[in-house]
Tab-separated table of N, CA and C in Angstrom:
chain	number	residue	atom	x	y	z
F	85	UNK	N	-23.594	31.139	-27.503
F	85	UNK	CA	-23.804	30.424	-26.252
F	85	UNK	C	-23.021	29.104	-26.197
F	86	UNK	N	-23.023	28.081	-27.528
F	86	UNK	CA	-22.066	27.236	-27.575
F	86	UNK	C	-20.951	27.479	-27.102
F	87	UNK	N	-19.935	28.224	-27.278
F	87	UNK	CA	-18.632	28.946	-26.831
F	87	UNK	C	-18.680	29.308	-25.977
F	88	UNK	N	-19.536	30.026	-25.328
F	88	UNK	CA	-19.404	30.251	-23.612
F	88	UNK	C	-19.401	29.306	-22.800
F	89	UNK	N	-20.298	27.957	-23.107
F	89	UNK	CA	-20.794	27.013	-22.595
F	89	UNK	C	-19.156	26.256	-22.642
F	90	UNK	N	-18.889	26.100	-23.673
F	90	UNK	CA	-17.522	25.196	-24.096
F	90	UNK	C	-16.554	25.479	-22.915
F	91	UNK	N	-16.139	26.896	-23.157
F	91	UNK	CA	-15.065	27.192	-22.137
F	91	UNK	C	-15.567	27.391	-20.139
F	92	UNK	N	-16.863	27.565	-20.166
F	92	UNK	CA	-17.508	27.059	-18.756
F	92	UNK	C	-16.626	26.068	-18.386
F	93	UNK	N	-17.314	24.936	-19.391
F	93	UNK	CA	-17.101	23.117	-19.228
F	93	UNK	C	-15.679	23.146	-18.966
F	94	UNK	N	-14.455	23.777	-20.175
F	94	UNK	CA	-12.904	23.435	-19.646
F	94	UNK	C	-12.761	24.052	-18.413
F	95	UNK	N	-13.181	25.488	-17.971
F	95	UNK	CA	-12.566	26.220	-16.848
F	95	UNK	C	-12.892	25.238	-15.523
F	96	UNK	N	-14.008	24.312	-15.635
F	96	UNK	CA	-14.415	23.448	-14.650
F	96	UNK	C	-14.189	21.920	-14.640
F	97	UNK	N	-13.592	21.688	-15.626
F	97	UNK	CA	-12.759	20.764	-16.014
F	97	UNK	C	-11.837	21.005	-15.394
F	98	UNK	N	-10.712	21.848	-15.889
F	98	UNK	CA	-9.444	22.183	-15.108
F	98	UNK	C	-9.535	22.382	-13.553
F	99	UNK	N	-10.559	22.876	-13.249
F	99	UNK	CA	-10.424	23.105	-11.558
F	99	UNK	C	-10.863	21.528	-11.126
F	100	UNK	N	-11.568	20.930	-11.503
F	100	UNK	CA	-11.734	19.642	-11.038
F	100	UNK	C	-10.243	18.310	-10.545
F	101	UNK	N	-9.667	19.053	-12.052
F	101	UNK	CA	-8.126	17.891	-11.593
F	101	UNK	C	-7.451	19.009	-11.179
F	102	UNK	N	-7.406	20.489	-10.709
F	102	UNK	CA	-6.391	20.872	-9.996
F	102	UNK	C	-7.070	20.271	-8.397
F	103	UNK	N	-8.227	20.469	-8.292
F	103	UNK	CA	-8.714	19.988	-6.591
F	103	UNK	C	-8.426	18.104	-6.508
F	104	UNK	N	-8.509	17.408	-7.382
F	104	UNK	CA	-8.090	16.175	-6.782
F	104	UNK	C	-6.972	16.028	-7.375
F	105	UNK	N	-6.156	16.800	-7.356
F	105	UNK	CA	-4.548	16.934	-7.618
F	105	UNK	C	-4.314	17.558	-6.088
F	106	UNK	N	-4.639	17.994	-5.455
F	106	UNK	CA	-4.856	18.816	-4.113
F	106	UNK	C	-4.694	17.876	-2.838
F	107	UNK	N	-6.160	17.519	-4.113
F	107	UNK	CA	-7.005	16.235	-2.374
F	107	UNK	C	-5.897	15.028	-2.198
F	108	UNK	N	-5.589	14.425	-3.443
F	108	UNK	CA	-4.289	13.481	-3.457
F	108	UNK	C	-3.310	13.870	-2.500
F	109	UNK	N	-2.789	15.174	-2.776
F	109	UNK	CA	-1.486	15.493	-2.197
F	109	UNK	C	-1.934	15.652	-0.856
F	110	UNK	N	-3.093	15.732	-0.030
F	110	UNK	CA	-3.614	15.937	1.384
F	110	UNK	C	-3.660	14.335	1.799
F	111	UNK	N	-3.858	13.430	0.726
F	111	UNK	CA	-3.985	12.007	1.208
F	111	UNK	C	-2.992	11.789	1.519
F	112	UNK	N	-1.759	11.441	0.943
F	112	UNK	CA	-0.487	11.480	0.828
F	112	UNK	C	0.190	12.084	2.406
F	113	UNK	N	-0.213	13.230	2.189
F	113	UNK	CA	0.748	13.799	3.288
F	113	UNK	C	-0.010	13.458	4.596
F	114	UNK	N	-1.201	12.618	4.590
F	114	UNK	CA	-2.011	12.612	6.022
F	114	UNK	C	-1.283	11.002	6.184
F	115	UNK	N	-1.229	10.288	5.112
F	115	UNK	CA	-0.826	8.659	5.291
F	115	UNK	C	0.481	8.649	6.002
F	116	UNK	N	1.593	9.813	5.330
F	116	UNK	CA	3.099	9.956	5.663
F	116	UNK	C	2.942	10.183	6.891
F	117	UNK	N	2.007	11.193	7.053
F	117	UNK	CA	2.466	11.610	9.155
F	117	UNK	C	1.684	10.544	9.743
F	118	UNK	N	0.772	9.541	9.323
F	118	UNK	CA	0.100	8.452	10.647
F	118	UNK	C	1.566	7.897	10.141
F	119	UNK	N	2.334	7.551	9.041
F	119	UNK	CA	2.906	6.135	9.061
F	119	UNK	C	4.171	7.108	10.103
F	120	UNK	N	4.766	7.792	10.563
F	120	UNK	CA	5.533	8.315	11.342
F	120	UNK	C	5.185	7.810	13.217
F	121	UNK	N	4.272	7.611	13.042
F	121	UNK	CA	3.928	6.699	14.345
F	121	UNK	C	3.481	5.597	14.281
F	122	UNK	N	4.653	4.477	14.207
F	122	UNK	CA	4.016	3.114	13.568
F	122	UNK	C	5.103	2.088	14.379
F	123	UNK	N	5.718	2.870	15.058
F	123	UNK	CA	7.006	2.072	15.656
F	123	UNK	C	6.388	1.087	16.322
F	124	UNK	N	4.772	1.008	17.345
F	124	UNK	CA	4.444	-0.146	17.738
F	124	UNK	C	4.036	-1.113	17.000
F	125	UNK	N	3.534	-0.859	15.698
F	125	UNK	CA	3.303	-2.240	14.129
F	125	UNK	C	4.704	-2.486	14.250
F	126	UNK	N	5.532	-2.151	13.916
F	126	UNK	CA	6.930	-3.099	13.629
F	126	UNK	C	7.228	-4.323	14.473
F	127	UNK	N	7.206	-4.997	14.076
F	127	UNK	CA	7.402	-6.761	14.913
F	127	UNK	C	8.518	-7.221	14.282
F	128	UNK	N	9.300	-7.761	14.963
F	128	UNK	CA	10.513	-8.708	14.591
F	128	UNK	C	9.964	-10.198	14.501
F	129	UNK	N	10.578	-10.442	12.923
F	129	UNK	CA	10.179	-11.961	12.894
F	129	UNK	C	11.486	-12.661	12.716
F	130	UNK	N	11.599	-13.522	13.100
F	130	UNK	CA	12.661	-14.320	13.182
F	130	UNK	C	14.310	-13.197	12.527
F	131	UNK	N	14.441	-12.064	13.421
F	131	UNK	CA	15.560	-11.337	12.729
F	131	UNK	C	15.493	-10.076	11.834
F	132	UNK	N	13.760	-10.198	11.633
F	132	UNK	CA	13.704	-9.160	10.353
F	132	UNK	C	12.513	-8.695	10.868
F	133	UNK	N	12.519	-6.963	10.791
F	133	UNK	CA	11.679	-5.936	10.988
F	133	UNK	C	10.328	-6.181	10.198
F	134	UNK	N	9.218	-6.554	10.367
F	134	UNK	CA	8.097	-6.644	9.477
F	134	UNK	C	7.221	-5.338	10.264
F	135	UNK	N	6.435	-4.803	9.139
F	135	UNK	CA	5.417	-4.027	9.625
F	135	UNK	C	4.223	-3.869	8.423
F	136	UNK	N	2.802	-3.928	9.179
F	136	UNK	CA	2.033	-4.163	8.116
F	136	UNK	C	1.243	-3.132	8.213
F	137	UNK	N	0.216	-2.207	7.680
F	137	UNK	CA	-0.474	-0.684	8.213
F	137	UNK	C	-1.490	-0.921	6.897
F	138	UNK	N	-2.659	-0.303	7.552
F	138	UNK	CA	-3.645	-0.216	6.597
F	138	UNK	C	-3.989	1.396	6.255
F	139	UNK	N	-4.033	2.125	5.431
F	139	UNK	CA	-4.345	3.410	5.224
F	139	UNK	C	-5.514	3.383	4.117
F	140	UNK	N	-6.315	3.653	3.939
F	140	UNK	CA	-8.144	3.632	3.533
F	140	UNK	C	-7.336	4.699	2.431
F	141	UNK	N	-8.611	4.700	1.262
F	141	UNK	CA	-8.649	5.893	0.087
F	141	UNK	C	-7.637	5.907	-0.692
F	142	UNK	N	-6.076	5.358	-0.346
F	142	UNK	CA	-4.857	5.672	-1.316
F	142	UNK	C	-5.215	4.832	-2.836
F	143	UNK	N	-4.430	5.717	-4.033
F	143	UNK	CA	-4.236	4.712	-4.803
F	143	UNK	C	-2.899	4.283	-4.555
F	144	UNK	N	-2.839	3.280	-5.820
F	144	UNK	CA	-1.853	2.327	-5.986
F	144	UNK	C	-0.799	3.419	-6.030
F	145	UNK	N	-0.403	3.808	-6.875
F	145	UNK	CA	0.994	4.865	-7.115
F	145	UNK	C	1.169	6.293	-5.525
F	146	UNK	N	0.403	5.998	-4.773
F	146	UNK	CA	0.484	6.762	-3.434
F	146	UNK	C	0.852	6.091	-2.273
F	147	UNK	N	0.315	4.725	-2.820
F	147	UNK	CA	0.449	3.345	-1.656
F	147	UNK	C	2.115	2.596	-2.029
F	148	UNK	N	2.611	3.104	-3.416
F	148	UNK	CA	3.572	2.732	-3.615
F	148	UNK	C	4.722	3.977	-2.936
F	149	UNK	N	4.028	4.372	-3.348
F	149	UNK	CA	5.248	6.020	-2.459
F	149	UNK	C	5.460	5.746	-0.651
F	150	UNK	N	4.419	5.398	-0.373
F	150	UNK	CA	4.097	5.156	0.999
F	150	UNK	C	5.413	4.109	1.355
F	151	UNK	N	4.869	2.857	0.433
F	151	UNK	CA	5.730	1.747	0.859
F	151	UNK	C	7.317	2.070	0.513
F	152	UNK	N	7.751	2.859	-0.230
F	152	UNK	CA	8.997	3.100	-0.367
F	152	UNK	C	9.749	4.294	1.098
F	153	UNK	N	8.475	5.022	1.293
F	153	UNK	CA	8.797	5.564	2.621
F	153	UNK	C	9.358	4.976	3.666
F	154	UNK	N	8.346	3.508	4.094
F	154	UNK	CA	8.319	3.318	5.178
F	154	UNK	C	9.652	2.088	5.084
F	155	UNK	N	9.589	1.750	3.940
F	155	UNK	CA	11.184	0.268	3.777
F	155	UNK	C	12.345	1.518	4.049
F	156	UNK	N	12.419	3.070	3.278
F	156	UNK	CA	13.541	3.649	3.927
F	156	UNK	C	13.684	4.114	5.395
F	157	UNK	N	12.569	3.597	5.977
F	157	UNK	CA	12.850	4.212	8.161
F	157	UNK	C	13.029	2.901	8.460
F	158	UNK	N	12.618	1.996	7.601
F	158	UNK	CA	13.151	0.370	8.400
F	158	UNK	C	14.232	0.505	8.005
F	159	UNK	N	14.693	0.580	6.864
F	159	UNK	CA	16.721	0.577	6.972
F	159	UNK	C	16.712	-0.939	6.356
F	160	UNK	N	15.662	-1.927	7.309
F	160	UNK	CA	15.934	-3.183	6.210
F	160	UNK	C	14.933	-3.938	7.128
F	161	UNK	N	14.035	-4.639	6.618
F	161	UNK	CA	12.766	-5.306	6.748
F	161	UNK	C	11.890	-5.246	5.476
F	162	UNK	N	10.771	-5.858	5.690
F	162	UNK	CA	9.481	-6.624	4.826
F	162	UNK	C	8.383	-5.451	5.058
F	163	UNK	N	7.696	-4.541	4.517
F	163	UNK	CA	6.210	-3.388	4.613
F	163	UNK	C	5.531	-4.181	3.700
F	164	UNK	N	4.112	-4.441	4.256
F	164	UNK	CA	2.860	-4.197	3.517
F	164	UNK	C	1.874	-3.340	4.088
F	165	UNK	N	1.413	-2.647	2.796
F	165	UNK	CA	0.616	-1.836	2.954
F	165	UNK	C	-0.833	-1.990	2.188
F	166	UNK	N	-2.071	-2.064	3.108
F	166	UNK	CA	-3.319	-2.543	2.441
F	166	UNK	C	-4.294	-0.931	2.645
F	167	UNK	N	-4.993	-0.977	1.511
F	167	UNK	CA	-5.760	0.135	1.293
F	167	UNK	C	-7.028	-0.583	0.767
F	168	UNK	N	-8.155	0.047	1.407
F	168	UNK	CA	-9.894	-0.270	0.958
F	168	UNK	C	-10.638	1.216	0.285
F	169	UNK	N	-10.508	0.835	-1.014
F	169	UNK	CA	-11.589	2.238	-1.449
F	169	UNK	C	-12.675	1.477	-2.181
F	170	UNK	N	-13.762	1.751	-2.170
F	170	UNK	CA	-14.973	1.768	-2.490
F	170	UNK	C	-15.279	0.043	-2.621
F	171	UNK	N	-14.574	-0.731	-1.509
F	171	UNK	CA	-15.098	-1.819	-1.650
F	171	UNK	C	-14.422	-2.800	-2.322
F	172	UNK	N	-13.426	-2.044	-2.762
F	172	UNK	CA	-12.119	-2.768	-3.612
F	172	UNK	C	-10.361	-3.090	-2.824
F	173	UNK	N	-9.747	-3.697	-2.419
F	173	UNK	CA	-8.567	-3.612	-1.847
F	173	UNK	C	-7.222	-3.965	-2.579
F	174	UNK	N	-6.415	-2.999	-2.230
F	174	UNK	CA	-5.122	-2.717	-2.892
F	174	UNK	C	-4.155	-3.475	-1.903
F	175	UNK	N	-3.017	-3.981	-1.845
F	175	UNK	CA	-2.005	-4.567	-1.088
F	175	UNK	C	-0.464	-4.199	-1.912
F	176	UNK	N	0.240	-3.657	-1.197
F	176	UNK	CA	1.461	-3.236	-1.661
F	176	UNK	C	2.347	-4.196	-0.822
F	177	UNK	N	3.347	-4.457	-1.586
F	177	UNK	CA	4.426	-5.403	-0.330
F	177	UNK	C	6.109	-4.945	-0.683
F	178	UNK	N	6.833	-4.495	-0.034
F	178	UNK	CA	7.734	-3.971	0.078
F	178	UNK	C	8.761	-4.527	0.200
F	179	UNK	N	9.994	-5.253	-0.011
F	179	UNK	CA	11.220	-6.193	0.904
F	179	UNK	C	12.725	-4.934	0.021
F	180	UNK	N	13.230	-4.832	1.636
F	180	UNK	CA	14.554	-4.574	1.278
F	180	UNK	C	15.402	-5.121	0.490
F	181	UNK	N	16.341	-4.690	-0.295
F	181	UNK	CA	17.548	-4.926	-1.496
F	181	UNK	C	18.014	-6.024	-0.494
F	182	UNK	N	18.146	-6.007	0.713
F	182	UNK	CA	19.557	-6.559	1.201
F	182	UNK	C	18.635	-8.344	2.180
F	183	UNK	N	17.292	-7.998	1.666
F	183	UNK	CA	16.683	-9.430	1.980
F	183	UNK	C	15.686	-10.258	1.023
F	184	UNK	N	15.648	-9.566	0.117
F	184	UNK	CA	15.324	-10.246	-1.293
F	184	UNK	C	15.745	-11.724	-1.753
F	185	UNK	N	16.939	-12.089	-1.051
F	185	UNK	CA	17.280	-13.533	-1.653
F	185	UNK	C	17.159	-14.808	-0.490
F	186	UNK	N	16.212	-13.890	0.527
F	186	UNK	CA	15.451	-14.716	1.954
F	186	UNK	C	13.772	-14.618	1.812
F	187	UNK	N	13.829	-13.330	1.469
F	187	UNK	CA	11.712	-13.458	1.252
F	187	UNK	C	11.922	-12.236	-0.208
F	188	UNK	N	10.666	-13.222	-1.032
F	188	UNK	CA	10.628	-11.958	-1.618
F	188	UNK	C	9.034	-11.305	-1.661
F	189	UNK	N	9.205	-10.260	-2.312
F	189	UNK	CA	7.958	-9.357	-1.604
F	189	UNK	C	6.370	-9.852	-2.563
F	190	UNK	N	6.375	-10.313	-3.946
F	190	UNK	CA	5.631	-11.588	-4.882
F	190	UNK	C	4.989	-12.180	-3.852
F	191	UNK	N	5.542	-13.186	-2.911
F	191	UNK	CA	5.497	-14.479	-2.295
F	191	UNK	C	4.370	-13.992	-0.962
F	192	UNK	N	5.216	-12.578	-0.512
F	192	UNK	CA	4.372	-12.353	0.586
F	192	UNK	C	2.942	-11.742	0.796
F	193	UNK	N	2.743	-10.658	-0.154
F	193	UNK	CA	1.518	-10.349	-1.127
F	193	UNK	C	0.577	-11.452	-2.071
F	194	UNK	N	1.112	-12.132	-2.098
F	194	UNK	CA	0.211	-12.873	-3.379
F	194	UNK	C	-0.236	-14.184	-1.717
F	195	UNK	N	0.289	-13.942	-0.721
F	195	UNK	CA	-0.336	-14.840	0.441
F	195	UNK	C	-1.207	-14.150	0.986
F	196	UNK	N	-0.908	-12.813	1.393
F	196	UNK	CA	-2.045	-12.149	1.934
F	196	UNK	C	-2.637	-11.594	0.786
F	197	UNK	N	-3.098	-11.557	-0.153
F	197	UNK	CA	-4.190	-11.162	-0.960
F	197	UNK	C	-5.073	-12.687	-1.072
F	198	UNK	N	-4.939	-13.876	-1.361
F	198	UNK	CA	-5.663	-14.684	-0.854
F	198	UNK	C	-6.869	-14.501	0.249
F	199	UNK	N	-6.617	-13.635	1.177
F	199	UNK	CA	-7.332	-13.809	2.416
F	199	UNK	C	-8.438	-12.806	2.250
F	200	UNK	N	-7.903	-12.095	1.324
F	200	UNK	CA	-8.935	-10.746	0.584
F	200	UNK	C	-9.356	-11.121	-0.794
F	201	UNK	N	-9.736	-12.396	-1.167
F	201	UNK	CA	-10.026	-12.567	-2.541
F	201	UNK	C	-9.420	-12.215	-3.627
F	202	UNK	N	-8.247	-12.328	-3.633
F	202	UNK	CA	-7.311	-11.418	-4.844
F	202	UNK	C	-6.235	-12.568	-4.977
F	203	UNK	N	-5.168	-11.977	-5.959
F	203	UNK	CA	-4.050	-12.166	-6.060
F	203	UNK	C	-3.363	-11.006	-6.377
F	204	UNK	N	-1.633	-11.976	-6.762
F	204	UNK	CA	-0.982	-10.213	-7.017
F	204	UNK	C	0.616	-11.220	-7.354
F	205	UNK	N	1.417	-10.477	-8.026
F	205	UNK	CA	2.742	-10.258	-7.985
F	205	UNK	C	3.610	-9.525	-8.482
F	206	UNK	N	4.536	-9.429	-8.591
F	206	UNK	CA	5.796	-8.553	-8.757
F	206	UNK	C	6.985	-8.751	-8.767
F	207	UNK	N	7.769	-7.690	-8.584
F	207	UNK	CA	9.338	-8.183	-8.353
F	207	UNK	C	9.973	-8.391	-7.103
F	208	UNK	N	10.539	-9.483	-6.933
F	208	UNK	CA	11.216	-9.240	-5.508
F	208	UNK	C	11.288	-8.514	-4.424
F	209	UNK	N	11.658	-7.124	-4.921
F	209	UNK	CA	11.611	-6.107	-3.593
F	209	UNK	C	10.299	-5.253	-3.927
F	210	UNK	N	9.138	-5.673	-4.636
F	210	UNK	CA	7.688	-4.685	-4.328
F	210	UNK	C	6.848	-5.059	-5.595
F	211	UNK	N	6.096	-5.628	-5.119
F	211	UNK	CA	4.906	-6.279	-5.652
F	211	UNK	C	3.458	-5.869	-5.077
F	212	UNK	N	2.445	-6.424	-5.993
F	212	UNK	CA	1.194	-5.670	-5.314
F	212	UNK	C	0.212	-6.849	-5.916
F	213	UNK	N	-1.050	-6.502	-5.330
F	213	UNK	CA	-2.067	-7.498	-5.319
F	213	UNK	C	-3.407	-6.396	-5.076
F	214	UNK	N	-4.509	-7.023	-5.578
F	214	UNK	CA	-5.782	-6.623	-5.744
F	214	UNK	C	-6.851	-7.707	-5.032
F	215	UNK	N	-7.932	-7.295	-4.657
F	215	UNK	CA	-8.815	-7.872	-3.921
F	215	UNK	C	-10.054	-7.861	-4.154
F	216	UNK	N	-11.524	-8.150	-3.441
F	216	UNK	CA	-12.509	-7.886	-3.240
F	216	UNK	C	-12.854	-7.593	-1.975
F	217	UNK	N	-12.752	-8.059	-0.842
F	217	UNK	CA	-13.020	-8.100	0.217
F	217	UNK	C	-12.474	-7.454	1.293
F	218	UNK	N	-13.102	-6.487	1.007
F	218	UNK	CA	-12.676	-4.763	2.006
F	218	UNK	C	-13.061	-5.347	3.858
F	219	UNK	N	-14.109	-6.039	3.999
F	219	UNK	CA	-13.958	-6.803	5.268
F	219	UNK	C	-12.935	-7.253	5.933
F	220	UNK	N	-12.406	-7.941	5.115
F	220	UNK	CA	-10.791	-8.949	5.545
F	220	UNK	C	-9.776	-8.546	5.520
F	221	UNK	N	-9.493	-7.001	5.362
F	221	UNK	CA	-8.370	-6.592	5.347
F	221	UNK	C	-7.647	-6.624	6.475
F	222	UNK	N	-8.351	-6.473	7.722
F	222	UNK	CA	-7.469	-5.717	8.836
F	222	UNK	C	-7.034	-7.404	9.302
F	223	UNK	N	-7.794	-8.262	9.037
F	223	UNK	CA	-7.444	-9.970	9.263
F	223	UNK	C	-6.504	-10.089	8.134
F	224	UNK	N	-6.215	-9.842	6.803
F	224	UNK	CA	-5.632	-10.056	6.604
F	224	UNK	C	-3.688	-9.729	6.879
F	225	UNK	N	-3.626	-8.500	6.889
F	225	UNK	CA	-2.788	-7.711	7.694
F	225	UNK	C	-2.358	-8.316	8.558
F	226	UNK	N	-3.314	-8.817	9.480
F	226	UNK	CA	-2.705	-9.195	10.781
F	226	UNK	C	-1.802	-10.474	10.611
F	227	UNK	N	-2.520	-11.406	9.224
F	227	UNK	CA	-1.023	-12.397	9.192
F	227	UNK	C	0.107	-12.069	8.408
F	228	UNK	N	0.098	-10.734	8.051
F	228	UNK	CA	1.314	-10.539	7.252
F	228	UNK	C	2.386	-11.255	7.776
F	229	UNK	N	2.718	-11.064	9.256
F	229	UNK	CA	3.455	-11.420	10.524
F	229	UNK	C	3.778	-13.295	10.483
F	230	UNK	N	2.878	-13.467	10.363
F	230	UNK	CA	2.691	-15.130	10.548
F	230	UNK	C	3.522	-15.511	8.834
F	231	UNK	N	2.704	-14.922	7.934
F	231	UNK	CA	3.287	-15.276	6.616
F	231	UNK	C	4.924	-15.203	6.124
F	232	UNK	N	5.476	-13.808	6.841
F	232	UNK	CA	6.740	-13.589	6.469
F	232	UNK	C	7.322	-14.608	7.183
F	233	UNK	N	6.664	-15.191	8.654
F	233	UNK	CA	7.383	-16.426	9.612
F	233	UNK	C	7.544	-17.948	8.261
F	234	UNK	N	6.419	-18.155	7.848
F	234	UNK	CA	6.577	-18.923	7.183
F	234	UNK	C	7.326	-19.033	5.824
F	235	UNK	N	7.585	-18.169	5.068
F	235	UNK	CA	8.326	-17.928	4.185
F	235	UNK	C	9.706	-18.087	4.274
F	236	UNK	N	10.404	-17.217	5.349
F	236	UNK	CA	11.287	-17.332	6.066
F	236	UNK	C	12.153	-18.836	6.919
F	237	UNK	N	10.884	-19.350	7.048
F	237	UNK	CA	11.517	-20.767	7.282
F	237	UNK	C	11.502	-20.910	8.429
């Protein structure tokens, strides 16, 4: 019965990370098609395409895929991307190769994670930040806009 029991436990083991190996790839591909209609978030700040989007449930390495998506349909602008799971908030920040030595993406994340109880940094073109305050996200977001103004000069 030990041995039957054993291989129960793996056969349901294994189906467990093939289904949230699944469910991931359904998150993923549901975040990619909302971020495909986002052309009204994009705001021009002083010259440069900013856009900020909140997508719920992603992790970090999905929220990073995301943000590399959405900096390649800008062509060249600033993405942050904020995610709330279980009460916890993630912030990804994105800056194009070709505006890195005007804002970098550290500077702009580690401002809006402030507003969510966190900090964060990184490298120049994509940095990230952590939070507490799943409330303040969609306020925070909203100054992404204001922040890249100020950075920017």
């Amino acid at each position: 019965p030990a041995e039957a029991l054993r291989a129960e436990l793996e056969k349901r083991d294994s189906e467990i990370k093939r289904l949230t190996r699944e469910l991931d790839q359904v998150r993923m591909k549901s975040a990619s098609s909302s971020a495909a209609n986002l052309g009204d978030k994009i705001k021009e700040v002083k010259g440069v395409k900013v856009l900020a989007h909140r997508v719920d449930n992603l992790e970090r390495p999905q929220l990073r895929t995301l943000v590399d998506q959405l900096r390649d349909k800008l062509g060249s602008g600033v993405v942050v991307v904020g995610s709330a799971t279980d009460g916890n908030v993630s912030l990804i920040a994105g800056v194009t190769k070709d505006l890195t030595s005007r804002i970098q993406a550290g500077k702009v994340v580690g401002a809006v994670a402030q507003k969510v109880g966190g900090k964060g940094g990184g490298r120049p073109d994509l940095a990230e930040a952590g939070g507490k305050d799943a409330a303040a996200l969609d306020s925070a977001l909203a100054e992404v806009y204001k922040v890249v103004e100020t950075l920017l000069g």
